[in-house]
Amino acid sequence: KVLQGHAVMCAAAGRKKPGLSQQHLTGLRLVEAICSGRLQGGALGSTSVSFAPGPSAAGTYTADTQTAGSCTLMVQQALPCLLFARQPAASTGSTLTLRGGTDAAFAPPIGYLQHVLLPTLQRLLGPAAAGLSLQLVRRGFYPKGGGEAVLQV
């Protein structure tokens, strides 16, 4: 099922520096790729975006904030799309490689995903989430980032 587009006004408006940051934009572009969607207004500092998703497709995706932006927040953006993505007959699921901060302020640390969120989703969703796993390749911290995590769905 393809959903209709949604507009978000005043994105991150309450922050000291309002508008989309690099991590927000990277996550939106990741979801745009997974969902064959259309993102309008997707620019650094933008306070208004519109997104029209298409059908989600399993595959191999990479998202790099090129900052210490949170890898875990990008997982939270992309995971619902990947859990319910169309799988080709010979598919082994999806692989998502994320680069940025793995333990960032104002975001769940990578250990939370590994030890709380993913096991909870596996328990609640059963077979739909059986293949979920997260490998921490390298930790990344503020200000440089440089972390990497690989999510299998």
Short mmCIF file of N, CA and C in Angstrom, two decimals:
data_model
loop_
_atom_site.label_atom_id
_atom_site.label_comp_id
_atom_site.label_asym_id
_atom_site.label_seq_id
_atom_site.Cartn_x
_atom_site.Cartn_y
_atom_site.Cartn_z
N LYS A 1 0.86 -1.18 0.00
CA LYS A 1 0.00 0.00 0.00
C LYS A 1 0.90 1.23 0.00
N VAL A 2 0.58 2.19 -0.81
CA VAL A 2 1.31 3.44 -0.88
C VAL A 2 0.51 4.51 -0.15
N LEU A 3 1.18 5.17 0.80
CA LEU A 3 0.51 6.22 1.56
C LEU A 3 0.59 7.54 0.83
N GLN A 4 -0.30 8.45 1.18
CA GLN A 4 -0.24 9.79 0.62
C GLN A 4 0.86 10.58 1.32
N GLY A 5 1.30 11.65 0.67
CA GLY A 5 2.37 12.47 1.22
C GLY A 5 1.95 13.21 2.48
N HIS A 6 2.93 13.53 3.29
CA HIS A 6 2.70 14.26 4.53
C HIS A 6 3.65 15.44 4.59
N ALA A 7 3.18 16.55 5.09
CA ALA A 7 4.02 17.73 5.27
C ALA A 7 4.31 17.91 6.75
N VAL A 8 5.54 18.30 7.05
CA VAL A 8 5.94 18.61 8.41
C VAL A 8 6.41 20.06 8.41
N MET A 9 5.77 20.87 9.21
CA MET A 9 6.14 22.28 9.31
C MET A 9 6.93 22.48 10.60
N CYS A 10 7.81 23.45 10.60
CA CYS A 10 8.59 23.81 11.78
C CYS A 10 9.44 22.64 12.27
N ALA A 11 10.08 21.93 11.37
CA ALA A 11 10.92 20.80 11.73
C ALA A 11 12.03 21.27 12.66
N ALA A 12 12.15 20.63 13.81
CA ALA A 12 13.18 20.94 14.81
C ALA A 12 13.16 22.42 15.18
N ALA A 13 11.97 23.01 15.22
CA ALA A 13 11.84 24.46 15.45
C ALA A 13 12.23 24.87 16.87
N GLY A 14 12.12 23.96 17.84
CA GLY A 14 12.41 24.31 19.22
C GLY A 14 13.89 24.30 19.57
N ARG A 15 14.73 23.95 18.63
CA ARG A 15 16.17 23.86 18.91
C ARG A 15 16.82 25.24 18.86
N LYS A 16 17.99 25.33 19.48
CA LYS A 16 18.75 26.59 19.45
C LYS A 16 19.06 26.98 18.01
N LYS A 17 19.36 25.98 17.19
CA LYS A 17 19.61 26.19 15.75
C LYS A 17 18.47 25.47 15.02
N PRO A 18 17.36 26.16 14.71
CA PRO A 18 16.18 25.48 14.15
C PRO A 18 16.43 24.90 12.75
N GLY A 19 15.58 23.97 12.40
CA GLY A 19 15.63 23.35 11.07
C GLY A 19 16.35 22.02 11.09
N LEU A 20 16.40 21.40 9.92
CA LEU A 20 17.00 20.08 9.78
C LEU A 20 18.51 20.14 9.94
N SER A 21 19.03 19.22 10.75
CA SER A 21 20.48 19.06 10.86
C SER A 21 20.91 17.96 9.88
N GLN A 22 22.21 17.72 9.80
CA GLN A 22 22.72 16.70 8.89
C GLN A 22 22.14 15.33 9.20
N GLN A 23 22.01 14.98 10.50
CA GLN A 23 21.47 13.65 10.83
C GLN A 23 20.01 13.52 10.44
N HIS A 24 19.22 14.59 10.60
CA HIS A 24 17.81 14.53 10.18
C HIS A 24 17.72 14.33 8.68
N LEU A 25 18.50 15.11 7.95
CA LEU A 25 18.47 15.05 6.50
C LEU A 25 18.94 13.69 5.98
N THR A 26 20.00 13.16 6.59
CA THR A 26 20.50 11.84 6.18
C THR A 26 19.44 10.77 6.42
N GLY A 27 18.76 10.82 7.56
CA GLY A 27 17.70 9.86 7.85
C GLY A 27 16.53 9.98 6.90
N LEU A 28 16.14 11.20 6.58
CA LEU A 28 15.04 11.39 5.62
C LEU A 28 15.41 10.87 4.23
N ARG A 29 16.64 11.11 3.81
CA ARG A 29 17.07 10.61 2.51
C ARG A 29 17.15 9.09 2.49
N LEU A 30 17.52 8.50 3.63
CA LEU A 30 17.55 7.03 3.74
C LEU A 30 16.14 6.47 3.57
N VAL A 31 15.17 7.03 4.28
CA VAL A 31 13.79 6.58 4.16
C VAL A 31 13.26 6.82 2.75
N GLU A 32 13.64 7.94 2.16
CA GLU A 32 13.25 8.23 0.78
C GLU A 32 13.74 7.12 -0.16
N ALA A 33 14.97 6.65 0.04
CA ALA A 33 15.52 5.58 -0.80
C ALA A 33 14.80 4.25 -0.56
N ILE A 34 14.58 3.91 0.69
CA ILE A 34 13.93 2.64 1.03
C ILE A 34 12.50 2.60 0.49
N CYS A 35 11.81 3.72 0.56
CA CYS A 35 10.39 3.79 0.17
C CYS A 35 10.16 4.29 -1.24
N SER A 36 11.20 4.45 -2.03
CA SER A 36 11.04 5.02 -3.37
C SER A 36 10.18 6.28 -3.29
N GLY A 37 10.47 7.10 -2.30
CA GLY A 37 9.63 8.26 -2.02
C GLY A 37 10.10 9.53 -2.68
N ARG A 38 9.36 10.60 -2.40
CA ARG A 38 9.71 11.93 -2.89
C ARG A 38 9.79 12.86 -1.69
N LEU A 39 10.97 13.44 -1.49
CA LEU A 39 11.20 14.38 -0.40
C LEU A 39 11.35 15.78 -0.99
N GLN A 40 10.56 16.70 -0.49
CA GLN A 40 10.68 18.09 -0.93
C GLN A 40 11.04 18.94 0.28
N GLY A 41 11.91 19.92 0.07
CA GLY A 41 12.34 20.78 1.16
C GLY A 41 13.45 20.17 1.97
N GLY A 42 14.04 19.08 1.50
CA GLY A 42 15.09 18.38 2.22
C GLY A 42 16.43 19.08 2.04
N ALA A 43 16.69 20.05 2.89
CA ALA A 43 17.95 20.79 2.85
C ALA A 43 18.35 21.14 4.28
N LEU A 44 19.64 21.29 4.50
CA LEU A 44 20.11 21.69 5.82
C LEU A 44 19.44 22.99 6.23
N GLY A 45 18.94 23.04 7.46
CA GLY A 45 18.29 24.23 7.98
C GLY A 45 16.83 24.39 7.60
N SER A 46 16.33 23.52 6.73
CA SER A 46 14.93 23.62 6.32
C SER A 46 14.01 23.41 7.52
N THR A 47 12.96 24.21 7.61
CA THR A 47 11.98 24.05 8.68
C THR A 47 10.66 23.50 8.16
N SER A 48 10.62 23.16 6.89
CA SER A 48 9.40 22.61 6.30
C SER A 48 9.77 21.56 5.25
N VAL A 49 9.26 20.35 5.42
CA VAL A 49 9.50 19.29 4.45
C VAL A 49 8.19 18.61 4.10
N SER A 50 8.17 18.01 2.94
CA SER A 50 7.04 17.22 2.51
C SER A 50 7.59 15.89 2.01
N PHE A 51 6.95 14.80 2.41
CA PHE A 51 7.42 13.48 2.02
C PHE A 51 6.26 12.64 1.52
N ALA A 52 6.42 12.07 0.34
CA ALA A 52 5.42 11.17 -0.23
C ALA A 52 6.08 9.81 -0.42
N PRO A 53 5.77 8.83 0.43
CA PRO A 53 6.40 7.51 0.31
C PRO A 53 5.78 6.68 -0.80
N GLY A 54 6.58 5.80 -1.35
CA GLY A 54 6.12 4.78 -2.28
C GLY A 54 6.24 3.44 -1.58
N PRO A 55 6.25 2.34 -2.32
CA PRO A 55 6.39 1.03 -1.69
C PRO A 55 7.82 0.82 -1.18
N SER A 56 7.95 0.26 0.02
CA SER A 56 9.26 -0.05 0.60
C SER A 56 9.82 -1.29 -0.07
N ALA A 57 11.13 -1.30 -0.28
CA ALA A 57 11.78 -2.45 -0.90
C ALA A 57 12.98 -2.89 -0.08
N ALA A 58 13.09 -4.21 0.13
CA ALA A 58 14.25 -4.75 0.81
C ALA A 58 15.48 -4.50 -0.07
N GLY A 59 16.63 -4.39 0.57
CA GLY A 59 17.85 -4.16 -0.20
C GLY A 59 19.01 -3.83 0.70
N THR A 60 20.07 -3.32 0.10
CA THR A 60 21.27 -2.90 0.81
C THR A 60 21.34 -1.38 0.75
N TYR A 61 21.40 -0.76 1.91
CA TYR A 61 21.38 0.69 2.00
C TYR A 61 22.52 1.16 2.91
N THR A 62 23.03 2.35 2.63
CA THR A 62 24.07 2.97 3.45
C THR A 62 23.66 4.40 3.73
N ALA A 63 23.85 4.83 4.98
CA ALA A 63 23.59 6.21 5.36
C ALA A 63 24.76 6.70 6.21
N ASP A 64 25.35 7.82 5.82
CA ASP A 64 26.51 8.37 6.51
C ASP A 64 26.23 9.84 6.81
N THR A 65 26.14 10.18 8.09
CA THR A 65 25.87 11.57 8.46
C THR A 65 27.09 12.46 8.21
N GLN A 66 28.27 11.88 8.09
CA GLN A 66 29.53 12.61 7.95
C GLN A 66 29.77 13.54 9.14
N THR A 67 29.07 13.26 10.24
CA THR A 67 29.20 14.02 11.48
C THR A 67 29.06 13.00 12.61
N ALA A 68 28.86 13.49 13.82
CA ALA A 68 28.57 12.62 14.96
C ALA A 68 27.07 12.40 15.11
N GLY A 69 26.29 12.71 14.07
CA GLY A 69 24.85 12.50 14.09
C GLY A 69 24.52 11.05 14.41
N SER A 70 23.44 10.85 15.09
CA SER A 70 23.10 9.56 15.68
C SER A 70 22.72 8.45 14.68
N CYS A 71 23.47 7.37 14.73
CA CYS A 71 23.13 6.17 13.96
C CYS A 71 21.83 5.55 14.48
N THR A 72 21.64 5.60 15.81
CA THR A 72 20.46 4.95 16.38
C THR A 72 19.16 5.66 15.99
N LEU A 73 19.21 6.98 15.84
CA LEU A 73 18.00 7.68 15.39
C LEU A 73 17.69 7.34 13.94
N MET A 74 18.73 7.11 13.12
CA MET A 74 18.48 6.70 11.74
C MET A 74 17.88 5.30 11.69
N VAL A 75 18.30 4.41 12.60
CA VAL A 75 17.69 3.08 12.68
C VAL A 75 16.20 3.23 12.99
N GLN A 76 15.87 4.11 13.93
CA GLN A 76 14.47 4.29 14.29
C GLN A 76 13.65 4.87 13.14
N GLN A 77 14.27 5.64 12.27
CA GLN A 77 13.56 6.14 11.09
C GLN A 77 13.35 5.03 10.07
N ALA A 78 14.37 4.22 9.82
CA ALA A 78 14.36 3.26 8.72
C ALA A 78 13.73 1.91 9.07
N LEU A 79 13.84 1.49 10.31
CA LEU A 79 13.43 0.14 10.68
C LEU A 79 11.97 -0.19 10.37
N PRO A 80 11.00 0.69 10.66
CA PRO A 80 9.62 0.33 10.29
C PRO A 80 9.46 0.09 8.80
N CYS A 81 10.14 0.87 7.98
CA CYS A 81 10.05 0.69 6.52
C CYS A 81 10.65 -0.66 6.12
N LEU A 82 11.77 -1.02 6.71
CA LEU A 82 12.45 -2.26 6.33
C LEU A 82 11.73 -3.50 6.85
N LEU A 83 11.12 -3.40 8.03
CA LEU A 83 10.40 -4.56 8.57
C LEU A 83 9.23 -4.98 7.68
N PHE A 84 8.64 -4.01 7.00
CA PHE A 84 7.47 -4.31 6.19
C PHE A 84 7.74 -4.12 4.70
N ALA A 85 9.01 -4.14 4.32
CA ALA A 85 9.40 -3.96 2.92
C ALA A 85 9.08 -5.21 2.10
N ARG A 86 8.82 -4.98 0.81
CA ARG A 86 8.63 -6.11 -0.11
C ARG A 86 9.94 -6.86 -0.24
N GLN A 87 9.86 -8.17 -0.17
CA GLN A 87 11.03 -9.03 -0.29
C GLN A 87 10.98 -9.80 -1.60
N PRO A 88 12.00 -9.66 -2.46
CA PRO A 88 12.06 -10.51 -3.65
C PRO A 88 12.14 -11.98 -3.22
N ALA A 89 11.72 -12.88 -4.10
CA ALA A 89 11.66 -14.31 -3.76
C ALA A 89 12.98 -14.85 -3.23
N ALA A 90 14.10 -14.46 -3.81
CA ALA A 90 15.40 -14.98 -3.40
C ALA A 90 16.10 -14.07 -2.39
N SER A 91 15.36 -13.16 -1.78
CA SER A 91 15.95 -12.16 -0.89
C SER A 91 16.40 -12.77 0.43
N THR A 92 17.47 -12.23 0.94
CA THR A 92 17.94 -12.59 2.28
C THR A 92 17.64 -11.46 3.25
N GLY A 93 16.75 -10.56 2.88
CA GLY A 93 16.40 -9.44 3.74
C GLY A 93 17.13 -8.18 3.34
N SER A 94 17.29 -7.30 4.30
CA SER A 94 17.94 -6.01 4.05
C SER A 94 19.17 -5.85 4.93
N THR A 95 20.12 -5.10 4.42
CA THR A 95 21.31 -4.72 5.18
C THR A 95 21.40 -3.21 5.16
N LEU A 96 21.54 -2.64 6.32
CA LEU A 96 21.62 -1.20 6.47
C LEU A 96 22.92 -0.86 7.18
N THR A 97 23.82 -0.17 6.50
CA THR A 97 25.08 0.27 7.09
C THR A 97 24.95 1.75 7.44
N LEU A 98 25.19 2.05 8.71
CA LEU A 98 25.02 3.41 9.22
C LEU A 98 26.34 3.92 9.76
N ARG A 99 26.66 5.17 9.41
CA ARG A 99 27.89 5.78 9.89
C ARG A 99 27.58 7.12 10.54
N GLY A 100 28.24 7.37 11.67
CA GLY A 100 28.03 8.61 12.41
C GLY A 100 28.35 8.39 13.87
N GLY A 101 27.52 8.94 14.76
CA GLY A 101 27.69 8.75 16.19
C GLY A 101 26.90 7.54 16.66
N THR A 102 27.53 6.71 17.47
CA THR A 102 26.84 5.52 17.99
C THR A 102 26.36 5.74 19.42
N ASP A 103 26.94 6.71 20.09
CA ASP A 103 26.59 7.02 21.47
C ASP A 103 26.54 8.55 21.58
N ALA A 104 25.45 9.13 21.08
CA ALA A 104 25.32 10.57 20.97
C ALA A 104 24.37 11.13 22.03
N ALA A 105 24.57 12.38 22.38
CA ALA A 105 23.66 13.05 23.32
C ALA A 105 22.26 13.14 22.70
N PHE A 106 21.26 13.05 23.53
CA PHE A 106 19.86 13.19 23.13
C PHE A 106 19.39 12.10 22.17
N ALA A 107 20.05 10.95 22.20
CA ALA A 107 19.67 9.81 21.35
C ALA A 107 19.97 8.53 22.12
N PRO A 108 19.23 7.46 21.85
CA PRO A 108 19.53 6.19 22.53
C PRO A 108 20.92 5.70 22.14
N PRO A 109 21.69 5.17 23.09
CA PRO A 109 22.99 4.60 22.75
C PRO A 109 22.82 3.29 21.97
N ILE A 110 23.86 2.89 21.27
CA ILE A 110 23.81 1.69 20.43
C ILE A 110 23.44 0.45 21.25
N GLY A 111 23.91 0.39 22.50
CA GLY A 111 23.59 -0.75 23.36
C GLY A 111 22.10 -0.89 23.62
N TYR A 112 21.37 0.23 23.64
CA TYR A 112 19.92 0.18 23.81
C TYR A 112 19.28 -0.56 22.64
N LEU A 113 19.73 -0.28 21.43
CA LEU A 113 19.17 -0.98 20.27
C LEU A 113 19.49 -2.47 20.36
N GLN A 114 20.75 -2.78 20.68
CA GLN A 114 21.18 -4.18 20.70
C GLN A 114 20.50 -4.99 21.79
N HIS A 115 20.35 -4.40 22.98
CA HIS A 115 19.92 -5.18 24.13
C HIS A 115 18.49 -4.94 24.60
N VAL A 116 17.84 -3.91 24.06
CA VAL A 116 16.47 -3.61 24.47
C VAL A 116 15.52 -3.59 23.27
N LEU A 117 15.75 -2.66 22.33
CA LEU A 117 14.78 -2.49 21.24
C LEU A 117 14.66 -3.71 20.34
N LEU A 118 15.77 -4.21 19.82
CA LEU A 118 15.67 -5.34 18.88
C LEU A 118 15.11 -6.59 19.54
N PRO A 119 15.57 -6.99 20.76
CA PRO A 119 14.93 -8.16 21.40
C PRO A 119 13.44 -7.95 21.67
N THR A 120 13.05 -6.73 22.00
CA THR A 120 11.63 -6.45 22.25
C THR A 120 10.83 -6.60 20.96
N LEU A 121 11.36 -6.07 19.85
CA LEU A 121 10.67 -6.22 18.56
C LEU A 121 10.59 -7.68 18.15
N GLN A 122 11.63 -8.45 18.39
CA GLN A 122 11.60 -9.88 18.04
C GLN A 122 10.53 -10.60 18.84
N ARG A 123 10.41 -10.25 20.11
CA ARG A 123 9.40 -10.89 20.96
C ARG A 123 7.99 -10.49 20.52
N LEU A 124 7.79 -9.21 20.20
CA LEU A 124 6.46 -8.73 19.85
C LEU A 124 6.03 -9.09 18.43
N LEU A 125 6.97 -9.07 17.49
CA LEU A 125 6.63 -9.29 16.08
C LEU A 125 6.85 -10.71 15.61
N GLY A 126 7.49 -11.54 16.43
CA GLY A 126 7.71 -12.94 16.08
C GLY A 126 8.49 -13.11 14.79
N PRO A 127 8.00 -13.95 13.87
CA PRO A 127 8.74 -14.26 12.64
C PRO A 127 9.07 -13.04 11.79
N ALA A 128 8.26 -11.99 11.84
CA ALA A 128 8.52 -10.80 11.03
C ALA A 128 9.83 -10.12 11.43
N ALA A 129 10.28 -10.34 12.67
CA ALA A 129 11.50 -9.70 13.16
C ALA A 129 12.57 -10.71 13.55
N ALA A 130 12.40 -11.96 13.14
CA ALA A 130 13.33 -13.02 13.56
C ALA A 130 14.76 -12.76 13.11
N GLY A 131 14.96 -12.15 11.94
CA GLY A 131 16.30 -11.95 11.41
C GLY A 131 16.98 -10.66 11.85
N LEU A 132 16.37 -9.93 12.78
CA LEU A 132 16.96 -8.67 13.21
C LEU A 132 18.27 -8.89 13.95
N SER A 133 19.30 -8.18 13.54
CA SER A 133 20.55 -8.19 14.30
C SER A 133 21.29 -6.89 14.03
N LEU A 134 22.10 -6.49 14.98
CA LEU A 134 22.86 -5.25 14.86
C LEU A 134 24.30 -5.53 15.27
N GLN A 135 25.21 -5.24 14.36
CA GLN A 135 26.63 -5.42 14.63
C GLN A 135 27.27 -4.04 14.78
N LEU A 136 27.94 -3.84 15.89
CA LEU A 136 28.69 -2.60 16.10
C LEU A 136 30.08 -2.82 15.53
N VAL A 137 30.41 -2.10 14.46
CA VAL A 137 31.71 -2.22 13.82
C VAL A 137 32.73 -1.33 14.52
N ARG A 138 32.30 -0.08 14.82
CA ARG A 138 33.20 0.88 15.44
C ARG A 138 32.35 1.94 16.13
N ARG A 139 32.71 2.32 17.34
CA ARG A 139 31.99 3.37 18.06
C ARG A 139 32.37 4.73 17.51
N GLY A 140 31.41 5.67 17.56
CA GLY A 140 31.66 7.04 17.14
C GLY A 140 31.07 8.01 18.13
N PHE A 141 31.83 9.05 18.45
CA PHE A 141 31.43 10.03 19.47
C PHE A 141 31.56 11.44 18.93
N TYR A 142 30.92 12.38 19.64
CA TYR A 142 31.03 13.79 19.34
C TYR A 142 32.47 14.23 19.62
N PRO A 143 33.09 15.04 18.80
CA PRO A 143 32.53 15.81 17.69
C PRO A 143 32.73 15.17 16.32
N LYS A 144 33.55 14.11 16.22
CA LYS A 144 33.90 13.58 14.90
C LYS A 144 32.97 12.50 14.37
N GLY A 145 32.33 11.76 15.23
CA GLY A 145 31.53 10.62 14.76
C GLY A 145 32.46 9.48 14.40
N GLY A 146 32.37 9.01 13.17
CA GLY A 146 33.25 7.93 12.71
C GLY A 146 32.81 6.54 13.11
N GLY A 147 31.66 6.43 13.78
CA GLY A 147 31.17 5.12 14.17
C GLY A 147 30.49 4.41 13.00
N GLU A 148 30.35 3.11 13.14
CA GLU A 148 29.66 2.34 12.10
C GLU A 148 28.92 1.17 12.74
N ALA A 149 27.70 0.97 12.29
CA ALA A 149 26.88 -0.14 12.74
C ALA A 149 26.18 -0.73 11.51
N VAL A 150 25.98 -2.05 11.54
CA VAL A 150 25.32 -2.73 10.43
C VAL A 150 24.10 -3.45 10.98
N LEU A 151 22.95 -3.09 10.43
CA LEU A 151 21.68 -3.67 10.83
C LEU A 151 21.23 -4.67 9.76
N GLN A 152 20.90 -5.88 10.18
CA GLN A 152 20.32 -6.90 9.30
C GLN A 152 18.84 -7.01 9.63
N VAL A 153 18.01 -6.95 8.60
CA VAL A 153 16.56 -7.04 8.79
C VAL A 153 16.04 -8.18 7.94
#
